[in-house]
Amino acid sequence: MWGMIATWRMAVEGITKGSELLKEGGDAGDAIETAIREVEDFPYYKSVGYGGLPNEEMEVELDAAYMDGNTLDIGAVAAIKDFANPVSIARSLSHEKVNCMLVAEGAEKFAHKQGFERKNMLTDRAKAHYRKRVKEIKQQELKPYSGHDTVGMACLDVSGKMTAATSTSGLFMKKKGRVGDSPITGSGFYADSKRGAASATGLGEDLMKGCISYEIVRLMGEGMHPQEACETAVNRLDAELRERRGEAGDLSLIAMNTKGEWGVATNIDGFSIAVVTETLEPTVYLVNREADGRCTYEKASDEWMENYMKTRMAPIEE
Ligand code: ASP
């Protein structure tokens, strides 16, 4: 069996490309890196890679990570600027025995030495989003941070190797140097070929409070189906946060186990995922929260898919 599951509709072109490798017996590391690079390179996805939304100072600072579930190797970069594919830098760092998580200038120095492609990641479109948001904040007292999403993936190849990886520009208008959950092991991602892999999107500050990707892998290791593991972890963390803090940020998780079974859970409306397996062509699902805390999903309609692209590519009215 092989398969990939990813957060958000934006991942579907990526997992389609990744699945072509998996189909031919390719490696879960190569497949997940290929898949995430595809999302990073697409300028109209405004929360990942090129075209990602900037921080408060109008700089695009990116977070990314990679984990190999066979060796438990981890590589991550945080607040890195001006490099085209943070996920590839993260994967390259995962081969290091020490210094495998680097931030800001340190990460950039490593990437430069390794010959990774430099690129100004701030697009005119992202600048327009920034100017619009500055205006909105003044006029409507809008929360500056809304408008963010991470591409997070879990992958299984035919050899049984599992990987997890993430890439994001983090919260729109974040403080310079702010790091979310996405490059943090166990929070934004975790992979263990003996148990399964998981990844997160949502409010990093809250996802980290539950080390939630690790928690899901742990629950799968105890025999839970990925769907049950995702629902259990999300509902528990959501309840704990509400009880102790009076509110919970967005928590959305995906997972796959060693058999290629998968699951998803969220505490928000409007979450979408992209999935491909040996027996399922690349498919986008819209996730629904039921009253009893369970999550169900339905295939996105053609109309929804068309509308999604239209809104992503629509001109920005400033
Ligand atoms: N989790 C990301 C962060 O906090 C953002 C997101 O996934 O929407 O940086």
Short mmCIF file of C-alpha atoms and ligand atoms in Angstrom, two decimals:
data_model
loop_
_atom_site.label_atom_id
_atom_site.label_comp_id
_atom_site.label_asym_id
_atom_site.label_seq_id
_atom_site.Cartn_x
_atom_site.Cartn_y
_atom_site.Cartn_z
CA MET A 1 0.00 0.00 0.00
CA TRP A 2 1.09 3.62 -0.55
CA GLY A 3 -0.63 6.94 0.07
CA MET A 4 -0.47 10.60 0.93
CA ILE A 5 -2.78 12.89 2.88
CA ALA A 6 -2.41 16.65 3.14
CA THR A 7 -3.99 19.70 4.72
CA TRP A 8 -6.08 21.97 2.47
CA ARG A 9 -7.23 21.92 -1.12
CA MET A 10 -4.02 23.68 -2.20
CA ALA A 11 -2.12 20.39 -1.76
CA VAL A 12 -3.93 18.41 -4.44
CA GLU A 13 -1.63 19.25 -7.35
CA GLY A 14 1.32 18.41 -5.11
CA ILE A 15 0.05 15.04 -3.94
CA THR A 16 -0.86 14.20 -7.52
CA LYS A 17 2.77 14.74 -8.50
CA GLY A 18 4.03 12.89 -5.42
CA SER A 19 1.73 9.95 -6.14
CA GLU A 20 3.35 9.45 -9.53
CA LEU A 21 6.57 8.59 -7.71
CA LEU A 22 4.84 6.38 -5.12
CA LYS A 23 2.99 4.47 -7.84
CA GLU A 24 6.30 3.41 -9.30
CA GLY A 25 7.68 2.25 -6.00
CA GLY A 26 9.32 5.61 -5.21
CA ASP A 27 10.53 6.76 -1.81
CA ALA A 28 8.23 8.52 0.70
CA GLY A 29 10.90 11.19 1.23
CA ASP A 30 11.14 12.03 -2.47
CA ALA A 31 7.36 11.95 -2.88
CA ILE A 32 6.61 14.29 0.01
CA GLU A 33 9.36 16.75 -0.94
CA THR A 34 8.12 16.82 -4.55
CA ALA A 35 4.55 17.34 -3.36
CA ILE A 36 5.36 20.20 -1.01
CA ARG A 37 7.65 21.94 -3.50
CA GLU A 38 4.76 22.04 -5.94
CA VAL A 39 2.68 23.98 -3.39
CA GLU A 40 5.60 26.24 -2.47
CA ASP A 41 6.17 27.17 -6.11
CA PHE A 42 2.58 28.13 -6.94
CA PRO A 43 2.34 31.92 -6.50
CA TYR A 44 -1.42 32.07 -5.91
CA TYR A 45 -1.28 30.00 -2.71
CA LYS A 46 -0.72 32.88 -0.35
CA SER A 47 0.30 31.05 2.80
CA VAL A 48 3.11 28.81 1.56
CA GLY A 49 6.39 29.50 -0.23
CA TYR A 50 6.48 31.91 -3.19
CA GLY A 51 3.65 34.41 -2.82
CA GLY A 52 3.35 33.67 0.91
CA LEU A 53 1.97 36.47 3.07
CA PRO A 54 4.51 38.68 4.83
CA ASN A 55 5.09 39.50 8.47
CA GLU A 56 4.37 42.85 10.09
CA GLU A 57 7.44 44.32 8.41
CA MET A 58 6.42 43.12 4.96
CA GLU A 59 9.03 40.37 4.87
CA VAL A 60 8.19 36.78 3.94
CA GLU A 61 9.63 34.57 6.70
CA LEU A 62 9.02 30.87 6.09
CA ASP A 63 8.89 27.79 8.33
CA ALA A 64 9.27 24.20 7.07
CA ALA A 65 10.12 20.74 8.33
CA TYR A 66 10.74 17.17 7.21
CA MET A 67 10.78 13.91 9.17
CA ASP A 68 11.84 10.41 8.12
CA GLY A 69 9.78 7.82 9.98
CA ASN A 70 12.33 5.02 9.52
CA THR A 71 15.34 6.74 11.08
CA LEU A 72 13.40 9.44 13.00
CA ASP A 73 15.67 12.00 11.32
CA ILE A 74 14.28 15.52 11.57
CA GLY A 75 15.23 18.69 9.75
CA ALA A 76 13.61 22.10 10.08
CA VAL A 77 14.04 25.75 9.19
CA ALA A 78 12.25 28.68 10.75
CA ALA A 79 11.92 32.34 9.82
CA ILE A 80 13.99 31.77 6.68
CA LYS A 81 13.92 34.44 3.98
CA ASP A 82 14.71 34.53 0.27
CA PHE A 83 14.95 30.82 -0.54
CA ALA A 84 12.62 29.12 -2.99
CA ASN A 85 11.96 25.76 -1.33
CA PRO A 86 12.23 25.66 2.46
CA VAL A 87 11.08 22.02 2.56
CA SER A 88 14.11 20.91 0.58
CA ILE A 89 16.42 22.81 2.94
CA ALA A 90 14.67 21.12 5.87
CA ARG A 91 15.12 17.71 4.29
CA SER A 92 18.76 18.38 3.65
CA LEU A 93 19.19 19.37 7.32
CA SER A 94 17.57 16.09 8.37
CA HIS A 95 20.70 14.27 7.20
CA GLU A 96 22.79 16.20 9.74
CA LYS A 97 23.46 14.61 13.07
CA VAL A 98 23.50 17.93 14.91
CA ASN A 99 22.41 21.44 13.93
CA CYS A 100 19.40 19.99 12.14
CA MET A 101 17.04 22.83 13.03
CA LEU A 102 18.20 26.28 11.94
CA VAL A 103 16.55 29.68 12.09
CA ALA A 104 16.78 32.95 10.16
CA GLU A 105 20.31 33.94 9.06
CA GLY A 106 21.75 30.62 10.21
CA ALA A 107 19.30 28.75 8.01
CA GLU A 108 20.02 31.10 5.11
CA LYS A 109 23.76 30.60 5.45
CA PHE A 110 23.34 26.82 5.38
CA ALA A 111 21.04 27.02 2.35
CA HIS A 112 23.46 29.30 0.53
CA LYS A 113 26.42 27.00 1.20
CA GLN A 114 24.43 24.00 -0.01
CA GLY A 115 23.59 25.81 -3.23
CA PHE A 116 19.83 26.09 -2.74
CA GLU A 117 18.02 28.47 -5.06
CA ARG A 118 17.74 32.04 -3.82
CA LYS A 119 14.51 33.80 -4.63
CA ASN A 120 12.72 36.90 -3.47
CA MET A 121 9.56 35.27 -2.12
CA LEU A 122 7.58 38.50 -1.75
CA THR A 123 5.30 38.90 -4.78
CA ASP A 124 3.45 42.03 -5.87
CA ARG A 125 0.23 40.20 -5.06
CA ALA A 126 1.36 39.51 -1.49
CA LYS A 127 2.32 43.20 -1.16
CA ALA A 128 -1.20 44.12 -2.29
CA HIS A 129 -2.66 41.78 0.35
CA TYR A 130 -0.46 43.47 2.92
CA ARG A 131 -1.52 47.01 1.98
CA LYS A 132 -5.16 45.94 1.96
CA ARG A 133 -4.85 44.39 5.39
CA VAL A 134 -3.14 47.47 6.84
CA LYS A 135 -6.10 49.52 5.63
CA GLU A 136 -8.66 47.01 6.96
CA ILE A 137 -7.03 46.91 10.36
CA LYS A 138 -7.33 50.68 10.59
CA GLN A 139 -10.88 50.87 9.27
CA GLN A 140 -12.59 47.81 10.73
CA GLU A 141 -10.43 46.78 13.60
CA LEU A 142 -9.93 43.42 11.92
CA LYS A 143 -7.64 40.92 13.62
CA PRO A 144 -4.35 41.24 11.79
CA TYR A 145 -3.55 37.53 11.92
CA SER A 146 -6.44 36.03 9.99
CA GLY A 147 -5.36 34.59 6.65
CA HIS A 148 -2.94 31.73 7.08
CA ASP A 149 -2.71 28.02 6.23
CA THR A 150 0.05 25.44 6.27
CA VAL A 151 0.59 22.64 3.84
CA GLY A 152 1.22 19.60 6.04
CA MET A 153 1.51 16.07 4.71
CA ALA A 154 1.84 12.47 5.79
CA CYS A 155 3.13 9.87 3.33
CA LEU A 156 3.56 6.08 3.11
CA ASP A 157 5.52 4.28 0.39
CA VAL A 158 5.39 0.65 -0.73
CA SER A 159 8.40 -0.26 1.38
CA GLY A 160 6.49 0.84 4.48
CA LYS A 161 8.51 4.01 5.01
CA MET A 162 6.51 6.94 6.35
CA THR A 163 7.38 10.65 6.24
CA ALA A 164 5.82 13.91 7.36
CA ALA A 165 6.57 17.44 6.16
CA THR A 166 5.26 20.99 6.42
CA SER A 167 5.75 24.38 4.79
CA THR A 168 4.17 27.74 5.62
CA SER A 169 4.53 31.48 5.76
CA GLY A 170 2.86 31.24 9.18
CA LEU A 171 0.50 33.88 10.44
CA PHE A 172 -0.11 36.87 8.20
CA MET A 173 1.29 40.01 9.88
CA LYS A 174 3.14 37.97 12.49
CA LYS A 175 5.92 39.59 14.47
CA LYS A 176 9.36 39.32 12.90
CA GLY A 177 10.98 36.15 14.25
CA ARG A 178 7.70 34.50 15.26
CA VAL A 179 7.82 30.73 14.83
CA GLY A 180 4.67 28.62 14.67
CA ASP A 181 4.08 24.90 15.15
CA SER A 182 4.98 23.90 11.60
CA PRO A 183 8.77 23.45 12.11
CA ILE A 184 8.32 22.13 15.67
CA THR A 185 8.59 18.36 15.97
CA GLY A 186 5.55 16.71 17.50
CA SER A 187 3.43 19.83 17.13
CA GLY A 188 3.28 20.58 13.40
CA PHE A 189 4.35 17.13 12.26
CA TYR A 190 5.54 13.69 13.33
CA ALA A 191 6.33 10.46 11.47
CA ASP A 192 7.18 6.99 12.74
CA SER A 193 7.11 4.15 10.22
CA LYS A 194 6.13 1.77 13.02
CA ARG A 195 3.04 3.78 14.00
CA GLY A 196 2.00 6.41 11.45
CA ALA A 197 2.40 10.06 10.56
CA ALA A 198 0.43 13.25 11.27
CA SER A 199 0.52 16.96 10.50
CA ALA A 200 -1.27 20.10 11.63
CA THR A 201 -2.59 23.44 10.49
CA GLY A 202 -4.26 26.20 12.46
CA LEU A 203 -3.14 28.47 15.26
CA GLY A 204 0.43 27.40 15.99
CA GLU A 205 0.43 28.87 19.48
CA ASP A 206 -2.45 26.54 20.44
CA LEU A 207 -1.42 23.46 18.41
CA MET A 208 1.89 23.49 20.27
CA LYS A 209 0.14 23.36 23.64
CA GLY A 210 -0.90 19.79 22.89
CA CYS A 211 2.13 18.49 20.92
CA ILE A 212 -0.78 17.32 18.87
CA SER A 213 0.87 15.61 15.89
CA TYR A 214 2.87 13.41 18.23
CA GLU A 215 -0.23 12.72 20.29
CA ILE A 216 -2.05 11.42 17.21
CA VAL A 217 0.87 9.17 16.26
CA ARG A 218 0.98 7.92 19.85
CA LEU A 219 -2.73 7.08 19.76
CA MET A 220 -2.31 5.26 16.44
CA GLY A 221 0.53 3.31 18.07
CA GLU A 222 -1.92 2.19 20.72
CA GLY A 223 -4.14 0.76 18.03
CA MET A 224 -6.51 3.62 17.21
CA HIS A 225 -7.62 4.09 13.61
CA PRO A 226 -6.28 7.43 12.26
CA GLN A 227 -9.79 8.88 12.18
CA GLU A 228 -10.39 8.08 15.83
CA ALA A 229 -6.89 9.24 16.79
CA CYS A 230 -7.39 12.61 15.05
CA GLU A 231 -10.83 13.17 16.58
CA THR A 232 -9.69 12.14 20.05
CA ALA A 233 -6.63 14.41 20.04
CA VAL A 234 -8.39 17.43 18.52
CA ASN A 235 -11.45 17.19 20.77
CA ARG A 236 -9.35 16.71 23.90
CA LEU A 237 -7.06 19.66 23.18
CA ASP A 238 -9.99 21.84 22.14
CA ALA A 239 -11.78 21.00 25.42
CA GLU A 240 -8.68 21.57 27.56
CA LEU A 241 -8.02 24.95 25.97
CA ARG A 242 -11.64 26.06 26.39
CA GLU A 243 -11.70 24.93 30.00
CA ARG A 244 -8.41 26.56 31.00
CA ARG A 245 -8.33 29.59 28.72
CA GLY A 246 -11.94 30.18 27.72
CA GLU A 247 -11.17 29.75 24.03
CA ALA A 248 -9.36 27.52 21.56
CA GLY A 249 -7.65 28.55 18.33
CA ASP A 250 -8.05 26.69 15.05
CA LEU A 251 -6.87 23.07 15.26
CA SER A 252 -6.97 20.95 12.08
CA LEU A 253 -5.10 17.65 11.74
CA ILE A 254 -4.52 14.90 9.21
CA ALA A 255 -2.97 11.45 9.73
CA MET A 256 -2.14 8.17 8.02
CA ASN A 257 -1.22 4.84 9.56
CA THR A 258 1.16 2.11 8.43
CA LYS A 259 -1.62 0.45 6.41
CA GLY A 260 -2.43 3.60 4.44
CA GLU A 261 -5.66 4.18 6.36
CA TRP A 262 -6.20 7.87 7.05
CA GLY A 263 -8.08 10.33 9.19
CA VAL A 264 -8.88 13.99 9.69
CA ALA A 265 -10.29 16.18 12.45
CA THR A 266 -10.86 19.88 12.97
CA ASN A 267 -12.55 22.32 15.31
CA ILE A 268 -13.36 24.82 12.53
CA ASP A 269 -15.75 25.08 9.60
CA GLY A 270 -14.27 25.13 6.13
CA PHE A 271 -11.34 22.75 6.49
CA SER A 272 -10.40 20.79 3.37
CA ILE A 273 -7.93 17.98 2.71
CA ALA A 274 -6.33 16.25 -0.26
CA VAL A 275 -5.81 12.48 -0.28
CA VAL A 276 -4.38 9.89 -2.66
CA THR A 277 -3.77 6.19 -2.07
CA GLU A 278 -3.17 3.10 -4.14
CA THR A 279 -6.95 2.68 -4.33
CA LEU A 280 -8.07 6.34 -4.39
CA GLU A 281 -7.26 8.88 -7.09
CA PRO A 282 -6.20 12.35 -5.85
CA THR A 283 -9.33 13.70 -4.16
CA VAL A 284 -10.27 16.85 -2.28
CA TYR A 285 -12.65 16.41 0.65
CA LEU A 286 -14.51 19.07 2.61
CA VAL A 287 -14.57 18.28 6.31
CA ASN A 288 -17.70 18.69 8.46
CA ARG A 289 -17.84 18.80 12.24
CA GLU A 290 -20.78 16.86 13.62
CA ALA A 291 -22.59 17.83 16.82
CA ASP A 292 -21.14 14.83 18.69
CA GLY A 293 -17.55 15.94 17.99
CA ARG A 294 -17.01 13.50 15.16
CA CYS A 295 -15.75 14.69 11.79
CA THR A 296 -17.14 13.52 8.47
CA TYR A 297 -16.09 14.50 4.98
CA GLU A 298 -17.51 14.70 1.50
CA LYS A 299 -15.87 14.98 -1.89
CA ALA A 300 -15.63 18.60 -3.07
CA SER A 301 -17.93 19.26 -6.03
CA ASP A 302 -16.61 20.41 -9.42
CA GLU A 303 -18.30 23.75 -8.77
CA TRP A 304 -16.51 24.16 -5.44
CA MET A 305 -13.17 23.31 -7.06
CA GLU A 306 -13.70 25.85 -9.86
CA ASN A 307 -14.79 28.54 -7.46
CA TYR A 308 -11.75 27.91 -5.26
CA MET A 309 -9.32 28.63 -8.09
CA LYS A 310 -11.31 31.65 -9.21
CA THR A 311 -11.18 33.23 -5.77
CA ARG A 312 -7.48 32.42 -5.35
CA MET A 313 -6.65 34.12 -8.64
CA ALA A 314 -9.11 37.02 -8.47
CA PRO A 315 -7.69 40.53 -8.57
CA ILE A 316 -7.15 42.11 -5.17
CA GLU A 317 -9.24 45.18 -4.60
CA GLU A 318 -7.27 47.52 -2.41
N1 ASP B 1 0.03 26.63 11.95
C1 ASP B 1 0.58 27.74 11.21
C2 ASP B 1 1.29 28.67 12.17
O1 ASP B 1 0.83 28.90 13.26
C3 ASP B 1 -0.41 28.50 10.43
C4 ASP B 1 -1.49 27.69 9.78
O2 ASP B 1 -1.38 26.49 9.63
O3 ASP B 1 -2.52 28.26 9.38
O4 ASP B 1 2.31 29.20 11.78
#
